[in-house]
Short mmCIF file of C-alpha atoms in Angstrom, two decimals:
data_model
loop_
_atom_site.label_atom_id
_atom_site.label_comp_id
_atom_site.label_asym_id
_atom_site.label_seq_id
_atom_site.Cartn_x
_atom_site.Cartn_y
_atom_site.Cartn_z
CA UNK A 14 -16.31 -2.01 9.95
CA UNK A 15 -15.16 0.88 12.14
CA UNK A 16 -12.17 0.54 14.44
CA UNK A 17 -13.26 0.17 18.08
CA UNK A 18 -11.30 3.04 19.61
CA UNK A 19 -12.55 2.52 23.17
CA UNK A 20 -11.46 -1.10 23.14
CA UNK A 21 -8.04 -0.17 21.73
CA UNK A 22 -7.57 2.35 24.53
CA UNK A 23 -8.31 -0.32 27.15
CA UNK A 24 -5.93 -2.78 25.49
CA UNK A 25 -3.12 -0.24 25.20
CA UNK A 26 -3.40 0.49 28.91
CA UNK A 27 -3.16 -3.24 29.57
CA UNK A 28 -0.16 -3.52 27.24
CA UNK A 29 1.65 -0.71 29.05
CA UNK A 30 1.04 -2.46 32.34
CA UNK A 31 2.21 -5.77 30.87
CA UNK A 32 5.62 -4.30 29.99
CA UNK A 33 6.02 -2.89 33.50
CA UNK A 34 4.94 0.70 32.79
CA UNK A 35 2.44 2.91 34.57
CA UNK A 36 -0.18 4.12 32.07
CA UNK A 37 -1.14 6.92 34.48
CA UNK A 38 2.30 8.52 34.67
CA UNK A 39 2.92 11.83 32.89
CA UNK A 40 3.84 11.17 29.27
CA UNK A 41 1.68 8.05 28.96
CA UNK A 42 -1.75 9.28 30.03
CA UNK A 43 -2.72 10.22 26.45
CA UNK A 44 -0.96 7.29 24.79
CA UNK A 45 -4.01 4.97 24.71
CA UNK A 46 -6.15 7.58 22.94
CA UNK A 47 -3.31 8.47 20.57
CA UNK A 48 -2.85 4.80 19.70
CA UNK A 49 -6.59 4.43 19.07
CA UNK A 50 -6.54 7.34 16.62
CA UNK A 51 -3.39 5.99 14.97
CA UNK A 52 -4.87 2.53 14.48
CA UNK A 53 -8.06 4.07 13.10
CA UNK A 54 -5.90 5.73 10.42
CA UNK A 55 -3.52 2.84 9.76
CA UNK A 56 -6.27 0.26 9.30
CA UNK A 57 -8.93 2.37 7.56
CA UNK A 58 -8.74 0.09 4.51
CA UNK A 59 -10.15 -2.98 6.29
CA UNK A 60 -13.45 -3.85 4.63
CA UNK A 61 -13.11 -1.17 1.94
CA UNK A 62 -13.43 -2.23 -1.69
CA UNK A 63 -10.40 -0.98 -3.66
CA UNK A 64 -12.28 -1.53 -6.90
CA UNK A 65 -14.69 1.26 -6.00
CA UNK A 66 -11.94 3.76 -6.79
CA UNK A 67 -11.76 2.43 -10.36
CA UNK A 68 -15.48 2.67 -11.09
CA UNK A 69 -15.18 5.98 -12.95
CA UNK A 70 -13.30 5.38 -16.17
CA UNK A 71 -12.86 7.51 -19.27
CA UNK A 72 -13.79 6.21 -22.70
CA UNK A 73 -10.96 6.79 -25.14
CA UNK A 74 -13.24 6.91 -28.20
CA UNK A 75 -16.16 8.80 -26.62
CA UNK A 76 -14.37 10.82 -23.95
CA UNK A 77 -13.24 14.46 -23.91
CA UNK A 78 -10.20 13.70 -26.06
CA UNK A 79 -11.19 10.97 -28.52
CA UNK A 80 -8.49 9.10 -30.33
CA UNK A 81 -5.90 9.51 -27.57
CA UNK A 82 -5.47 5.85 -26.71
CA UNK A 83 -1.88 5.41 -25.54
CA UNK A 84 0.17 3.33 -27.92
CA UNK A 85 1.96 1.79 -24.95
CA UNK A 86 1.56 1.31 -21.24
CA UNK A 87 0.49 3.93 -18.72
CA UNK A 88 3.16 3.99 -15.99
CA UNK A 89 2.77 5.79 -12.66
CA UNK A 90 6.03 5.79 -10.70
CA UNK A 91 6.92 6.59 -7.13
CA UNK A 92 3.57 6.30 -5.34
CA UNK A 93 4.55 6.48 -1.69
CA UNK A 94 2.73 4.17 0.70
CA UNK A 95 2.94 2.90 4.24
CA UNK A 96 1.47 -0.20 5.79
CA UNK A 97 1.77 -2.42 8.86
CA UNK A 98 3.33 -5.86 8.73
CA UNK A 99 0.91 -8.42 10.11
CA UNK A 100 3.69 -10.49 11.69
CA UNK A 101 4.96 -7.95 14.26
CA UNK A 102 2.63 -4.97 13.69
CA UNK A 103 5.66 -2.91 12.73
CA UNK A 104 5.48 -0.40 9.86
CA UNK A 105 6.82 -0.86 6.38
CA UNK A 106 6.93 1.92 3.83
CA UNK A 107 8.18 2.60 0.36
CA UNK A 108 7.09 3.31 -3.18
CA UNK A 109 4.78 1.58 -5.63
CA UNK A 110 5.20 1.66 -9.41
CA UNK A 111 2.03 0.84 -11.34
CA UNK A 112 1.61 0.17 -15.04
CA UNK A 113 -1.27 -0.99 -17.17
CA UNK A 114 -1.77 -1.49 -20.89
CA UNK A 115 -5.12 0.20 -21.58
CA UNK A 116 -7.83 -0.89 -23.92
CA UNK A 117 -10.89 1.26 -24.58
CA UNK A 118 -11.07 2.61 -21.01
CA UNK A 119 -8.52 4.58 -19.01
CA UNK A 120 -8.71 5.82 -15.43
CA UNK A 121 -7.62 8.92 -13.58
CA UNK A 122 -4.14 8.58 -12.10
CA UNK A 123 -5.40 9.60 -8.67
CA UNK A 124 -7.63 6.53 -8.68
CA UNK A 125 -4.56 4.31 -8.94
CA UNK A 126 -3.09 6.02 -5.87
CA UNK A 127 -6.30 5.41 -3.91
CA UNK A 128 -6.18 1.69 -4.74
CA UNK A 129 -2.69 1.49 -3.25
CA UNK A 130 -3.68 3.47 -0.16
CA UNK A 131 -6.79 1.38 0.48
CA UNK A 132 -5.04 -1.97 0.25
CA UNK A 133 -2.04 -0.77 2.27
CA UNK A 134 -4.29 0.43 5.11
CA UNK A 135 -4.76 -3.00 6.65
CA UNK A 136 -2.43 -5.59 8.23
CA UNK A 137 -0.35 -6.74 5.29
CA UNK A 138 2.66 -8.51 3.90
CA UNK A 139 4.34 -6.85 0.94
CA UNK A 140 4.02 -9.87 -1.35
CA UNK A 141 0.25 -10.03 -0.90
CA UNK A 142 -0.16 -6.26 -1.15
CA UNK A 143 1.41 -6.23 -4.62
CA UNK A 144 -0.76 -9.13 -5.77
CA UNK A 145 -3.92 -7.47 -4.43
CA UNK A 146 -3.14 -4.22 -6.24
CA UNK A 147 -2.53 -6.15 -9.46
CA UNK A 148 -5.78 -8.09 -9.01
CA UNK A 149 -7.77 -4.89 -8.48
CA UNK A 150 -6.36 -3.21 -11.57
CA UNK A 151 -6.79 -6.36 -13.65
CA UNK A 152 -10.38 -6.92 -12.52
CA UNK A 153 -11.69 -3.36 -12.77
CA UNK A 154 -9.80 -1.80 -15.68
CA UNK A 155 -10.04 -2.56 -19.37
CA UNK A 156 -6.38 -3.57 -19.24
CA UNK A 157 -4.49 -6.01 -21.43
CA UNK A 158 -1.62 -6.13 -18.96
CA UNK A 159 -0.84 -5.01 -15.41
CA UNK A 160 2.50 -4.58 -13.64
CA UNK A 161 2.97 -3.68 -9.96
CA UNK A 162 6.43 -3.20 -8.44
CA UNK A 163 6.77 -2.44 -4.71
CA UNK A 164 10.04 -1.34 -3.12
CA UNK A 165 9.77 -1.01 0.66
CA UNK A 166 11.75 -0.84 3.88
CA UNK A 167 10.45 -3.01 6.73
CA UNK A 168 10.60 -2.23 10.41
CA UNK A 169 10.96 -5.91 11.22
CA UNK A 170 14.25 -5.87 9.28
CA UNK A 171 15.53 -2.40 10.13
CA UNK A 172 14.51 -2.23 13.82
CA UNK A 173 14.77 -5.79 15.11
CA UNK A 174 16.52 -9.05 14.32
CA UNK A 175 19.36 -8.38 11.90
CA UNK A 176 18.81 -4.58 12.11
CA UNK A 177 19.73 -3.78 8.54
CA UNK A 178 18.72 -0.11 8.15
CA UNK A 179 19.60 0.07 4.44
CA UNK A 180 17.80 -3.11 3.37
CA UNK A 181 14.73 -2.88 1.16
CA UNK A 182 12.46 -5.51 -0.37
CA UNK A 183 11.39 -5.55 -4.02
CA UNK A 184 8.33 -7.48 -5.20
CA UNK A 185 6.77 -7.76 -8.67
CA UNK A 186 3.21 -8.76 -9.58
CA UNK A 187 2.10 -9.11 -13.21
CA UNK A 188 -1.09 -9.90 -15.09
CA UNK A 189 -2.02 -10.36 -18.75
CA UNK A 190 0.53 -9.47 -21.39
CA UNK A 191 3.12 -8.47 -18.80
CA UNK A 192 3.48 -12.07 -17.65
CA UNK A 193 5.83 -12.29 -20.67
CA UNK A 194 9.28 -11.19 -19.41
CA UNK A 195 10.09 -9.58 -22.75
CA UNK A 196 6.91 -7.47 -22.64
CA UNK A 197 7.75 -6.00 -19.25
CA UNK A 198 11.49 -5.42 -19.81
CA UNK A 199 11.04 -1.85 -21.03
CA UNK A 200 8.79 -0.95 -18.10
CA UNK A 201 11.22 -2.37 -15.56
CA UNK A 202 13.96 -0.27 -17.18
CA UNK A 203 11.80 2.87 -17.04
CA UNK A 204 10.98 2.27 -13.39
CA UNK A 205 14.66 1.98 -12.55
CA UNK A 206 15.61 5.12 -14.48
CA UNK A 207 15.63 7.69 -11.72
CA UNK A 208 12.66 6.34 -9.78
CA UNK A 209 12.61 7.37 -6.12
CA UNK A 210 13.91 4.65 -3.80
CA UNK A 211 12.04 3.20 -0.87
CA UNK A 212 14.95 3.75 1.51
CA UNK A 213 14.15 7.47 1.32
CA UNK A 214 10.54 6.92 2.35
CA UNK A 215 11.21 6.02 5.96
CA UNK A 216 9.20 3.60 8.07
#
């Protein structure tokens, strides 16, 4: 479902008036249209199926490089993302670390990035975002285990309330074999070994 830009423009004008501003003064005349374009970008993932990005897999035994099944997990670190918290419509941004234990099928690494981007491009909370990414990978990949770690800085923490600019939030979602703490210990250690931090990502 497409974002209704014209309606957003009308509502932004009303919001500016509600806070005591003049939407027709210089500096604000283009703000409603800019906000409409911004919201179109920020919420492009609403209604989009993240699993569609995982439809094209590569057979390990029949693919271009047969016999190359990884003996361990595939780990993609430091995928930068940004989203909007559904509580205050303030941004949160950080990095995602994704791992899966492949079976017969593997997937292009860019497809993992697109799953993150799709699910982040909708009003979110970090806890649910991590679970949704894990669900998508678990449901659409031939994976024996899935691990998703998100490390993000939230505008509702850094810009309002306690105003803690250095605070970040870490969440973990696991499926399959990685529900065993021992099985995911090595991955957690690899993620922490020089992985880029969310506090550098900005909000």
